[in-house]
Short mmCIF file of C-alpha atoms in Angstrom, two decimals:
data_model
loop_
_atom_site.label_atom_id
_atom_site.label_comp_id
_atom_site.label_asym_id
_atom_site.label_seq_id
_atom_site.Cartn_x
_atom_site.Cartn_y
_atom_site.Cartn_z
CA MET A 11 -21.48 -69.62 29.19
CA LYS A 12 -19.43 -72.69 28.38
CA SER A 13 -16.04 -73.34 26.90
CA ASN A 14 -14.48 -76.58 25.75
CA PHE A 15 -10.74 -77.09 26.11
CA LYS A 16 -9.52 -79.92 23.88
CA PRO A 17 -5.79 -80.56 24.50
CA LEU A 18 -3.46 -81.81 21.82
CA ALA A 19 -2.46 -85.43 22.25
CA ILE A 20 0.03 -86.14 19.50
CA THR A 21 3.69 -87.00 19.72
CA ALA A 22 6.23 -86.90 16.92
CA ALA A 23 9.99 -87.03 17.33
CA VAL A 24 11.75 -84.73 14.90
CA ALA A 25 15.43 -84.48 14.03
CA ALA A 26 16.40 -80.84 14.43
CA VAL A 27 19.01 -79.11 12.31
CA THR A 28 21.15 -77.06 14.68
CA ALA A 29 24.28 -74.99 14.69
CA GLY A 30 25.91 -77.68 16.78
CA ALA A 31 24.40 -81.13 17.29
CA ALA A 32 20.94 -82.49 16.54
CA HIS A 33 18.35 -82.90 19.27
CA ALA A 34 14.80 -84.19 19.43
CA GLN A 35 11.79 -81.92 19.06
CA ASN A 36 8.24 -83.02 19.72
CA LEU A 37 4.70 -81.82 19.77
CA SER A 38 4.02 -82.31 23.44
CA SER A 39 2.00 -85.35 24.48
CA THR A 40 1.79 -84.15 28.09
CA GLY A 41 0.50 -80.60 27.60
CA LEU A 42 3.79 -79.18 28.91
CA GLY A 43 6.65 -77.77 26.85
CA ASP A 44 9.35 -75.15 26.47
CA ALA A 45 7.58 -73.16 23.73
CA ALA A 46 4.00 -72.60 22.62
CA ILE A 47 1.97 -71.20 19.72
CA VAL A 48 -1.44 -69.61 20.28
CA PRO A 49 -3.02 -69.96 16.81
CA TYR A 50 -5.15 -66.82 16.95
CA TYR A 51 -5.87 -63.67 18.92
CA THR A 52 -8.41 -61.00 18.10
CA VAL A 53 -9.82 -57.74 19.43
CA GLU A 54 -12.33 -57.22 16.63
CA GLY A 55 -15.90 -56.25 17.50
CA ASN A 56 -16.74 -57.23 21.06
CA LEU A 57 -14.06 -59.90 21.23
CA ASN A 58 -11.17 -60.06 23.67
CA THR A 59 -8.44 -62.69 23.95
CA GLY A 60 -6.93 -64.10 27.12
CA ILE A 61 -3.68 -66.00 27.66
CA HIS A 62 -2.40 -67.98 30.64
CA ILE A 63 1.24 -69.02 31.12
CA ILE A 64 2.15 -71.38 33.97
CA ASN A 65 5.63 -72.26 35.20
CA THR A 66 5.04 -75.72 36.65
CA SER A 67 8.59 -76.05 38.01
CA LYS A 68 8.89 -76.11 41.78
CA THR A 69 12.49 -74.88 41.80
CA LYS A 70 13.18 -72.82 38.67
CA VAL A 71 12.90 -69.15 37.79
CA THR A 72 12.07 -69.06 34.08
CA ALA A 73 12.21 -66.21 31.58
CA VAL A 74 9.88 -66.41 28.56
CA LYS A 75 9.38 -64.28 25.47
CA LEU A 76 5.75 -63.38 24.72
CA ARG A 77 5.33 -62.10 21.16
CA MET A 78 2.21 -61.06 19.24
CA ARG A 79 2.57 -61.38 15.46
CA ARG A 80 0.14 -59.62 13.14
CA GLY A 81 -1.90 -61.79 10.81
CA SER A 82 -0.84 -60.38 7.44
CA ASP A 83 2.86 -61.22 7.47
CA SER A 84 3.66 -62.32 11.06
CA MET A 85 5.66 -59.18 11.77
CA ASP A 86 6.47 -58.63 15.45
CA ALA A 87 3.71 -56.26 16.59
CA LEU A 88 4.30 -56.40 20.36
CA ASP A 89 6.68 -58.36 22.55
CA PHE A 90 8.11 -58.33 26.05
CA ASN A 91 9.63 -60.78 28.53
CA ILE A 92 8.04 -62.36 31.58
CA ILE A 93 10.09 -63.79 34.44
CA LEU A 94 8.16 -66.48 36.26
CA SER A 95 9.14 -67.65 39.71
CA PRO A 96 8.65 -71.33 40.71
CA ASN A 97 4.99 -72.42 40.56
CA ASP A 98 4.09 -69.00 39.14
CA GLU A 99 1.28 -68.17 36.70
CA TRP A 100 0.98 -65.06 34.51
CA THR A 101 -2.29 -64.05 32.89
CA GLY A 102 -3.08 -61.31 30.41
CA GLY A 103 -6.02 -60.03 28.40
CA ILE A 104 -5.72 -58.60 24.88
CA SER A 105 -8.19 -55.85 24.06
CA LEU A 106 -8.55 -52.34 22.61
CA ASN A 107 -7.88 -49.47 24.99
CA ALA A 108 -9.80 -46.18 25.09
CA ASP A 109 -7.64 -44.81 22.27
CA GLY A 110 -8.40 -47.77 20.02
CA ASN A 111 -4.93 -49.27 20.39
CA VAL A 112 -4.26 -52.96 20.99
CA GLN A 113 -2.95 -53.67 24.46
CA ILE A 114 -2.26 -56.55 26.81
CA GLY A 115 -3.61 -55.86 30.26
CA THR A 116 -2.56 -57.76 33.35
CA GLY A 117 -3.08 -57.66 37.08
CA ASP A 118 -0.18 -60.02 37.62
CA THR A 119 2.81 -58.98 39.72
CA SER A 120 5.43 -61.27 38.14
CA CYS A 121 8.50 -59.36 36.94
CA THR A 122 8.56 -58.27 33.30
CA ALA A 123 11.11 -56.72 30.97
CA PRO A 124 10.40 -53.92 30.59
CA GLN A 125 9.12 -53.75 34.15
CA SER A 126 6.65 -51.05 33.09
CA VAL A 127 4.30 -53.84 31.94
CA ALA A 128 3.91 -55.15 35.48
CA ASP A 129 4.03 -51.69 37.09
CA THR A 130 1.33 -50.15 34.88
CA GLY A 131 -0.62 -53.35 34.28
CA LYS A 132 -0.48 -53.00 30.51
CA ALA A 133 1.65 -53.22 27.38
CA VAL A 134 0.36 -51.03 24.54
CA MET A 135 1.22 -52.03 20.98
CA PRO A 136 3.86 -49.61 19.63
CA SER A 137 2.49 -47.23 17.00
CA THR A 138 5.86 -47.08 15.22
CA GLY A 139 6.08 -50.84 14.64
CA PHE A 140 3.57 -52.96 12.80
CA PRO A 141 0.14 -52.10 14.26
CA ASP A 142 -1.67 -52.07 10.89
CA GLY A 143 -3.59 -55.31 10.62
CA ALA A 144 -2.50 -56.36 14.11
CA ASN A 145 -6.02 -56.45 15.59
CA GLU A 146 -5.74 -60.13 14.65
CA GLY A 147 -2.77 -62.46 14.62
CA TYR A 148 -1.10 -65.23 16.54
CA ILE A 149 1.14 -65.47 19.63
CA GLU A 150 4.46 -67.15 20.40
CA VAL A 151 5.60 -68.01 23.91
CA ILE A 152 9.23 -69.19 23.84
CA GLY A 153 11.37 -70.17 26.81
CA MET A 154 14.53 -68.05 27.08
CA GLY A 155 16.32 -69.36 30.16
CA SER A 156 15.97 -70.85 33.62
CA ILE A 157 17.87 -70.62 36.91
CA ASP A 158 17.42 -73.42 39.43
CA GLN A 159 17.27 -72.95 43.17
CA SER A 160 20.32 -75.20 43.51
CA VAL A 161 22.52 -72.45 41.99
CA ALA A 162 20.67 -69.49 43.51
CA ALA A 163 23.64 -68.64 45.76
CA THR A 164 25.70 -67.60 42.73
CA ASN A 165 22.80 -66.26 40.64
CA PRO A 166 21.02 -63.37 42.39
CA ALA A 167 18.35 -63.22 39.70
CA TRP A 168 16.68 -66.22 41.33
CA ALA A 169 16.08 -64.46 44.65
CA ASP A 170 15.01 -61.23 42.90
CA ALA A 171 12.28 -63.04 40.92
CA VAL A 172 10.76 -65.05 43.76
CA HIS A 173 7.62 -63.57 45.32
CA LYS A 174 7.84 -62.27 48.86
CA THR A 175 6.04 -64.14 51.61
CA THR A 176 4.38 -60.99 52.96
CA PRO A 177 2.08 -58.73 50.96
CA ASP A 178 2.69 -55.09 50.12
CA ALA A 179 0.40 -52.33 51.41
CA ASP A 180 -2.12 -53.04 48.64
CA GLY A 181 -2.33 -56.72 49.61
CA LYS A 182 -0.41 -58.05 46.61
CA TYR A 183 2.52 -60.44 46.87
CA ARG A 184 5.28 -59.06 44.65
CA PRO A 185 8.70 -60.41 43.66
CA ALA A 186 11.66 -59.34 45.77
CA ASN A 187 13.34 -56.92 43.34
CA CYS A 188 12.01 -56.56 39.79
CA ALA A 189 13.96 -53.33 39.20
CA ARG A 190 17.26 -55.10 39.70
CA LEU A 191 16.11 -58.15 37.74
CA GLU A 192 15.13 -55.93 34.78
CA GLY A 193 18.79 -55.03 34.25
CA ASN A 194 19.48 -58.53 32.96
CA PHE A 195 17.61 -57.61 29.78
CA ASP A 196 19.60 -54.48 28.97
CA ARG A 197 22.13 -54.33 26.11
CA ASN A 198 25.59 -55.01 27.50
CA ALA A 199 28.09 -52.91 25.54
CA THR A 200 31.29 -53.54 27.47
CA THR A 201 31.96 -57.17 26.55
CA GLY A 202 30.99 -59.78 23.98
CA PRO A 203 29.83 -59.19 20.38
CA ASN A 204 28.06 -55.93 21.23
CA ALA A 205 31.12 -54.20 22.66
CA GLY A 206 32.17 -50.97 20.94
CA PRO A 207 30.56 -47.84 19.53
CA GLY A 208 26.96 -47.67 18.41
CA TYR A 209 25.42 -48.97 21.61
CA SER A 210 24.48 -47.45 24.91
CA SER A 211 27.34 -47.75 27.36
CA THR A 212 26.28 -50.17 30.08
CA ALA A 213 27.89 -53.03 31.95
CA ILE A 214 24.61 -54.74 32.81
CA GLY A 215 22.50 -56.78 30.43
CA VAL A 216 22.93 -59.70 28.03
CA VAL A 217 26.55 -60.76 27.56
CA THR A 218 25.99 -64.09 25.78
CA ASN A 219 23.04 -66.35 25.11
CA ASP A 220 23.40 -67.85 28.61
CA THR A 221 25.04 -65.06 30.64
CA THR A 222 23.59 -61.76 31.84
CA HIS A 223 24.77 -59.06 34.24
CA GLN A 224 22.80 -57.18 36.86
CA ILE A 225 23.65 -54.74 39.64
CA ASP A 226 25.35 -56.53 42.50
CA PRO A 227 22.79 -56.74 45.34
CA ASN A 228 25.63 -56.40 47.86
CA ASP A 229 26.99 -53.15 46.41
CA PRO A 230 25.44 -50.09 48.14
CA ALA A 231 26.90 -47.79 45.48
CA LYS A 232 25.21 -49.83 42.73
CA LYS A 233 28.31 -49.75 40.54
CA ALA A 234 29.45 -53.37 40.70
CA VAL A 235 27.78 -56.01 38.54
CA THR A 236 27.11 -59.68 39.15
CA PRO A 237 26.69 -62.34 36.45
CA ASN A 238 23.78 -64.73 36.18
CA THR A 239 24.11 -68.01 34.31
CA TRP A 240 20.94 -69.30 32.64
CA SER A 241 20.17 -72.86 31.56
CA ALA A 242 17.80 -74.22 28.93
CA VAL A 243 14.09 -74.08 29.68
CA GLU A 244 12.78 -77.61 29.99
CA ASP A 245 9.22 -78.85 29.54
CA GLU A 246 7.86 -76.86 32.44
CA LEU A 247 5.52 -74.39 30.70
CA MET A 248 1.79 -74.72 30.17
CA VAL A 249 0.04 -72.17 27.94
CA SER A 250 -3.68 -71.82 27.21
CA TRP A 251 -5.92 -69.21 25.59
CA PHE A 252 -9.54 -68.16 25.29
CA ILE A 253 -11.61 -65.76 23.20
CA SER A 254 -14.67 -64.16 24.75
CA ASP A 255 -17.51 -62.08 23.34
CA THR A 256 -18.67 -59.60 25.96
CA GLU A 257 -21.93 -58.87 24.13
CA LYS A 258 -23.12 -62.37 23.26
CA GLY A 259 -21.88 -64.05 26.42
CA LEU A 260 -19.84 -66.53 24.37
CA GLU A 261 -16.45 -67.98 25.21
CA LEU A 262 -14.25 -70.62 23.61
CA GLY A 263 -10.73 -71.72 24.34
CA ASN A 264 -8.06 -74.36 24.07
CA GLN A 265 -4.58 -75.27 25.08
CA ALA A 266 -1.84 -73.71 22.98
CA VAL A 267 0.15 -75.85 20.57
CA MET A 268 2.94 -76.96 22.92
CA LEU A 269 6.45 -77.78 21.69
CA SER A 270 8.61 -80.17 23.69
CA GLY A 271 12.41 -80.17 23.55
CA PHE A 272 12.50 -77.09 21.34
CA THR A 273 15.84 -76.00 22.79
CA THR A 274 18.67 -77.50 24.78
CA GLU A 275 20.31 -74.19 25.71
CA ALA A 276 19.50 -70.74 27.05
CA TRP A 277 18.33 -68.10 24.56
CA MET A 278 18.69 -64.83 26.49
CA THR A 279 18.26 -61.56 24.54
CA ASN A 280 17.89 -57.88 25.44
CA GLN A 281 14.87 -55.62 25.17
CA ARG A 282 16.60 -52.49 23.84
CA PRO A 283 15.46 -50.76 20.61
CA LEU A 284 17.17 -51.80 17.39
CA VAL A 285 19.92 -49.44 16.25
CA ARG A 286 20.00 -48.16 12.64
CA ASP A 287 23.16 -48.15 10.57
CA THR A 288 25.00 -44.80 10.26
CA PRO A 289 25.01 -43.74 7.46
CA PRO A 290 21.62 -45.35 6.71
CA ALA A 291 21.66 -48.58 4.74
CA ILE A 292 19.40 -51.58 4.42
CA GLY A 293 19.15 -53.22 7.78
CA PHE A 294 20.24 -52.51 11.32
CA VAL A 295 23.42 -52.68 13.31
CA GLN A 296 23.65 -56.39 13.92
CA ASP A 297 22.93 -56.68 17.63
CA VAL A 298 23.05 -60.45 17.79
CA TYR A 299 21.14 -60.43 21.09
CA ASN A 300 18.31 -58.14 19.93
CA PHE A 301 14.68 -58.63 20.94
CA THR A 302 13.63 -60.33 17.68
CA TYR A 303 15.22 -63.49 19.11
CA PRO A 304 14.39 -66.15 20.10
CA ASP A 305 11.98 -67.15 17.34
CA LEU A 306 10.73 -70.32 15.68
CA ASN A 307 14.10 -70.75 13.97
CA GLY A 308 16.02 -70.78 17.26
CA GLY A 309 18.08 -68.53 19.50
CA PRO A 310 20.21 -65.41 18.94
CA SER A 311 22.45 -65.35 15.85
CA ASP A 312 25.73 -65.26 17.80
CA GLY A 313 27.15 -68.35 16.15
CA VAL A 314 26.76 -70.25 19.41
CA ALA A 315 23.01 -70.56 19.99
CA THR A 316 21.07 -73.01 17.86
CA ARG A 317 19.52 -71.74 14.62
CA GLY A 318 17.90 -73.65 11.76
CA LEU A 319 15.08 -75.21 13.76
CA PHE A 320 12.23 -74.05 11.53
CA ASP A 321 13.00 -76.57 8.80
CA SER A 322 12.51 -79.48 11.20
CA LEU A 323 9.23 -77.99 12.42
CA ARG A 324 7.96 -78.29 8.82
CA LEU A 325 7.75 -82.09 8.93
CA VAL A 326 4.24 -83.50 8.41
CA THR A 327 4.68 -85.27 11.75
CA SER A 328 5.42 -81.97 13.48
CA LEU A 329 3.80 -78.61 12.56
CA GLY A 330 3.72 -79.40 8.84
CA ALA A 331 0.36 -80.24 7.31
CA ALA A 332 -0.52 -81.93 4.04
CA GLY A 333 -4.16 -81.24 4.73
CA VAL A 334 -6.75 -80.12 7.27
CA THR A 335 -10.01 -81.78 8.33
CA ASN A 336 -12.72 -80.51 10.65
CA ASP A 337 -16.46 -80.05 11.19
CA TRP A 338 -18.55 -77.11 10.06
CA SER A 339 -22.14 -76.03 10.51
CA VAL A 340 -24.13 -73.29 8.81
CA ASN A 341 -27.50 -73.50 10.46
CA PRO A 342 -29.03 -70.12 11.30
CA ALA A 343 -32.33 -71.82 12.20
CA ASN A 344 -30.56 -73.48 15.10
CA SER A 345 -28.40 -70.40 15.82
CA VAL A 346 -25.22 -72.31 14.92
CA GLY A 347 -22.20 -70.87 13.11
CA THR A 348 -18.63 -71.96 12.39
CA ASP A 349 -15.35 -70.26 11.51
CA TRP A 350 -12.05 -71.99 10.80
CA VAL A 351 -8.74 -70.44 11.82
CA MET A 352 -5.84 -71.33 9.53
CA THR A 353 -2.48 -69.99 10.78
CA LEU A 354 0.91 -70.53 9.13
CA PRO A 355 3.40 -69.80 11.95
CA GLY A 356 7.04 -68.99 11.29
CA GLN A 357 6.76 -67.58 7.77
CA TYR A 358 8.83 -64.59 8.94
CA THR A 359 11.84 -66.92 9.12
CA MET A 360 11.66 -67.16 5.31
CA ILE A 361 12.21 -63.50 4.50
CA ASP A 362 15.12 -61.11 4.88
CA LEU A 363 13.75 -59.10 7.77
CA GLU A 364 16.02 -56.09 7.24
CA ALA A 365 15.15 -55.78 3.54
CA TRP A 366 11.48 -56.42 4.29
CA VAL A 367 11.27 -53.66 6.87
CA ASP A 368 13.28 -51.33 4.64
CA GLY A 369 10.85 -51.98 1.78
CA ILE A 370 7.84 -51.28 3.96
CA THR A 371 9.46 -48.06 5.18
CA LYS A 372 10.17 -46.92 1.62
CA GLY A 373 6.74 -47.98 0.35
CA THR A 374 8.10 -50.60 -2.07
CA VAL A 375 6.60 -53.53 -0.16
CA ASP A 376 2.91 -54.09 0.47
CA PRO A 377 2.64 -57.01 2.91
CA MET A 378 -1.03 -57.48 1.98
CA ASP A 379 -0.33 -57.85 -1.76
CA PRO A 380 1.21 -61.28 -2.51
CA SER A 381 1.65 -60.37 -6.20
CA VAL A 382 4.18 -57.76 -5.09
CA THR A 383 5.97 -59.59 -2.29
CA ALA A 384 6.31 -62.84 -4.21
CA LYS A 385 8.48 -61.08 -6.78
CA GLN A 386 11.02 -59.93 -4.22
CA ALA A 387 14.28 -61.87 -4.19
CA TRP A 388 14.26 -61.91 -0.41
CA ASP A 389 10.73 -63.32 -0.01
CA ASN A 390 11.02 -67.11 0.21
CA ARG A 391 7.82 -67.86 2.10
CA ASP A 392 5.33 -70.63 1.31
CA LEU A 393 2.73 -67.99 0.50
CA PRO A 394 0.50 -68.09 -1.35
CA VAL A 395 -0.52 -71.56 -0.14
CA VAL A 396 -2.94 -73.46 -2.36
CA LEU A 397 -6.04 -75.14 -0.91
CA GLU A 398 -8.07 -77.83 -2.64
CA THR A 399 -11.29 -78.45 -0.73
CA ARG A 400 -14.00 -81.09 -0.72
CA TYR A 401 -16.86 -80.88 1.75
CA TYR A 402 -19.48 -83.37 2.85
CA ASP A 403 -22.70 -83.50 4.80
CA ARG A 404 -23.15 -85.95 7.67
CA GLU A 405 -24.60 -88.71 5.49
CA GLU A 406 -21.52 -89.33 3.32
CA GLN A 407 -22.71 -87.03 0.56
CA PHE A 408 -20.24 -84.64 -1.04
CA TYR A 409 -21.09 -81.66 -3.14
CA VAL A 410 -21.52 -82.59 -6.83
CA ASP A 411 -22.63 -80.83 -9.99
CA PRO A 412 -26.19 -79.55 -9.42
CA ALA A 413 -26.88 -80.31 -13.11
CA ALA A 414 -26.62 -84.05 -12.46
CA PRO A 415 -30.14 -85.61 -12.93
CA ASP A 416 -31.95 -85.53 -9.62
CA GLY A 417 -28.60 -85.64 -7.92
CA GLY A 418 -28.65 -89.40 -8.55
CA LEU A 419 -26.58 -91.84 -10.55
CA VAL A 420 -24.88 -90.60 -13.70
CA ILE A 421 -23.09 -92.12 -16.66
CA SER A 422 -19.40 -91.87 -15.81
CA PRO A 423 -17.04 -90.16 -16.03
CA ALA A 424 -19.04 -87.47 -14.29
CA VAL A 425 -17.24 -84.26 -13.35
CA GLU A 426 -17.61 -83.00 -9.82
CA THR A 427 -18.34 -79.30 -9.48
CA PRO A 428 -15.39 -77.60 -7.78
CA ILE A 429 -15.98 -76.88 -4.14
CA VAL A 430 -17.01 -73.34 -3.39
CA PRO A 431 -14.52 -71.67 -3.57
CA GLY A 432 -12.88 -74.73 -5.19
CA VAL A 433 -9.17 -74.22 -5.51
CA ASP A 434 -8.34 -71.32 -3.24
CA GLN A 435 -5.23 -69.62 -1.83
CA LEU A 436 -4.09 -68.48 1.58
CA GLU A 437 -2.29 -65.19 0.98
CA THR A 438 -1.67 -64.18 4.60
CA GLU A 439 -0.20 -65.91 7.63
CA VAL A 440 -3.58 -65.90 9.39
CA THR A 441 -6.84 -66.68 7.59
CA VAL A 442 -10.31 -67.00 9.10
CA ILE A 443 -12.64 -69.08 6.94
CA GLN A 444 -16.26 -68.10 7.54
CA TRP A 445 -18.68 -70.84 6.56
CA THR A 446 -21.89 -69.27 5.24
CA ASP A 447 -25.01 -70.09 3.24
CA GLY A 448 -24.94 -66.67 1.61
CA ALA A 449 -27.88 -65.38 3.63
CA ASP A 450 -27.83 -62.26 5.74
CA THR A 451 -28.79 -64.39 8.73
CA THR A 452 -25.40 -66.11 8.72
CA GLU A 453 -23.19 -64.37 11.27
CA PRO A 454 -19.46 -65.13 11.54
CA VAL A 455 -18.22 -66.38 14.89
CA LEU A 456 -14.97 -64.43 15.12
CA GLY A 457 -15.91 -61.41 13.02
CA SER A 458 -12.54 -61.14 11.30
CA GLN A 459 -12.13 -57.81 9.52
CA SER A 460 -8.75 -58.21 7.82
CA TYR A 461 -8.25 -61.92 7.19
CA ALA A 462 -11.69 -63.38 6.45
CA LYS A 463 -12.67 -65.63 3.54
CA ASN A 464 -16.34 -66.51 3.04
CA TYR A 465 -17.00 -70.10 1.97
CA ASN A 466 -20.55 -70.08 0.64
CA ILE A 467 -22.06 -73.57 0.67
CA GLY A 468 -25.60 -72.32 0.01
CA ASP A 469 -25.97 -74.21 -3.29
CA SER A 470 -25.09 -77.55 -1.74
CA GLY A 471 -28.23 -77.87 0.35
CA PHE A 472 -26.08 -78.93 3.29
CA ALA A 473 -26.49 -77.29 6.68
CA VAL A 474 -23.95 -79.36 8.60
CA GLY A 475 -21.03 -81.54 7.70
CA TRP A 476 -17.26 -81.73 7.46
CA ALA A 477 -14.57 -80.68 5.03
CA ALA A 478 -11.13 -81.85 3.97
CA MET A 479 -8.52 -79.55 2.45
CA ASN A 480 -5.28 -80.42 0.71
CA ILE A 481 -2.53 -77.85 1.34
CA THR A 482 0.25 -77.16 -1.15
CA SER A 483 3.26 -74.88 -0.66
CA ARG A 484 4.18 -72.33 -3.29
CA GLY A 485 7.43 -74.24 -3.76
CA VAL A 486 5.56 -77.23 -5.15
CA ILE A 487 3.44 -75.30 -7.63
CA ASN A 488 6.23 -72.89 -8.54
CA PRO A 489 9.59 -74.72 -8.53
CA ALA A 490 11.29 -71.54 -9.73
CA LYS A 491 10.54 -69.98 -6.34
CA PRO A 492 10.96 -72.74 -3.74
CA PRO A 493 10.54 -71.92 -0.05
CA ALA A 494 13.75 -71.32 1.88
CA VAL A 495 14.82 -70.27 5.37
CA ARG A 496 16.84 -67.11 5.94
CA ASN A 497 20.36 -67.68 7.25
CA TYR A 498 20.73 -64.98 9.89
CA ALA A 499 24.35 -64.41 10.80
CA PRO A 500 26.44 -61.95 12.85
CA VAL A 501 26.97 -59.97 9.63
CA LEU A 502 24.25 -58.90 7.22
CA LEU A 503 23.94 -61.15 4.18
CA ASP A 504 23.13 -59.93 0.69
CA PRO A 505 19.57 -61.22 0.05
CA ASN A 506 20.55 -61.91 -3.57
CA ASP A 507 23.43 -64.11 -2.41
CA PRO A 508 22.43 -67.80 -2.48
CA ALA A 509 24.19 -68.20 0.86
CA ALA A 510 21.58 -65.93 2.42
CA PHE A 511 18.88 -68.63 2.16
CA THR A 512 18.76 -72.41 2.46
CA ALA A 513 16.04 -74.34 0.65
CA VAL A 514 13.80 -76.21 3.05
CA THR A 515 14.02 -79.98 2.99
CA ASN A 516 10.55 -80.46 4.49
CA ASN A 517 7.95 -79.03 2.13
CA ALA A 518 4.90 -79.60 4.31
CA VAL A 519 3.43 -76.24 5.27
CA PRO A 520 3.47 -75.48 9.02
CA LEU A 521 -0.15 -74.90 9.99
CA VAL A 522 -2.06 -74.65 13.27
CA GLY A 523 -5.66 -73.71 13.92
CA PHE A 524 -9.09 -74.78 15.02
CA ALA A 525 -12.80 -74.65 14.24
CA ALA A 526 -14.63 -72.03 16.31
CA TRP A 527 -18.26 -73.02 16.95
CA GLU A 528 -21.01 -71.02 18.54
CA ARG A 529 -24.64 -71.59 19.41
CA GLN A 530 -26.33 -68.30 20.17
CA TYR A 531 -29.80 -68.36 21.64
CA GLY A 532 -29.99 -64.63 22.22
CA SER A 533 -28.16 -61.49 23.26
CA ASP A 534 -30.27 -60.26 26.15
CA ASP A 535 -29.57 -61.08 29.77
CA ALA A 536 -32.16 -63.85 29.86
CA ASP A 537 -30.78 -65.74 26.86
CA ALA A 538 -27.07 -65.10 27.25
CA PRO A 539 -26.47 -67.88 29.84
CA SER A 540 -27.62 -70.41 27.23
CA ASN A 541 -25.08 -69.29 24.59
CA TYR A 542 -21.92 -71.32 24.27
CA GLY A 543 -18.83 -71.76 22.14
CA ARG A 544 -16.28 -74.48 21.41
CA ALA A 545 -12.80 -74.62 19.90
CA ILE A 546 -12.08 -77.90 18.09
CA GLU A 547 -8.49 -78.57 17.03
CA HIS A 548 -8.01 -79.40 13.34
CA ALA A 549 -6.96 -82.87 12.25
CA TYR A 550 -3.91 -82.71 10.01
CA GLY A 551 -3.28 -85.04 7.08
CA SER A 552 -3.82 -85.32 3.35
#
């Protein structure tokens, strides 16, 4: 079993639009960052997905948000917080449990919020959220806040998160006090924007984007609270992933797409359930520190934390892509297959989340039907994204009209046959392109059940080669419905009000992904050690 990790090595300074002042964002050139995107996870068939998160800082306790987004519409399907002590690493495996539900399992002892994840060793995807279609999707890891050892004397969260130097009875080294640390992620209802009726009455929890309260460690009665002050997460995180097939003995993996300088401030939020309006109306009580933040548009919508970052991420020199290029192989005789993962992260920032969820609840929105969602006033996503594809073999030949005489020279102007499938569309946030020759012997690598597109190149006569795709946002082909970013604010905005959305200035479509290769010599114990897989990052450009 082999796996090939091919790190990103591209740097691009980006001017970020913020609530305050601009700052520089980059795709990391070092492999370290303050946020990361894992382009794809899956639990289909015999596949499991693993994720590793490393805090490389020697002195900082760092809180991160881990969020799984389902592939159809990038709705938040499962999220929780991980608090990493200095030099700490957290690992988790995504799989189906005995009940057929998606879960993240972990044997790690690092503190989590809720702490039940660390205590039980698992986080099961909520059945009341967005589990439909969430067997596949992508993952965000976003830094929320850090506390340095130099200020530990006035911030007890630092000491609570650091692992003890002696093991517990089971031999594991656990943090000093995860139960007390967990209180920092409660909803504080006694001060700040969340004060007043409608919330649970508690003095602990998130007060502002950079201040949280926990029980005072020096108060035996556990009634007094102590504040913690969090700073911005710097480029101290490293995130990687892998996908393994337990039946074939295949594994492939890569480093996550690492963002550098994504934030210059703390983005602390609570992990309490959202609270519905009373009487019911579209949307929720606007808890500005709710768990849906931080996201790829920035921190909590308290008017202080930075928002509006997603537009800058859409630059061609950042996450935006004018096109995608990579290898493919459809060669059953040599036991070789290829899938391409095409993920459009952050599309959820371009819808009115409250109206979207309300429509799903009432049955007026089908997230899998772009003909329905595109008509909604509050859907300003890029989708559907148009692809124009040309593919080649390895000897410079591209697919032309089979009717051309002997495939040789023709009297111009000759018309090229459109690529199979020619001009295509990406309707969902995650798409898995399965390269095939149309024969039953062609087996997909990732076995996508919900987001697969079959690209049949059987008529070309090619078995191996490469392809280039041009990518066009809906806003370019339909100027009447240009893409725009939702302006979340402390009060709910009318989705029909122009102030609710701001047209994007960078029309390149944010896209991440890779080509998943496999060479399978057999499935029995004798052959399995010879099987291998690779994950090759896409090249991005027109």
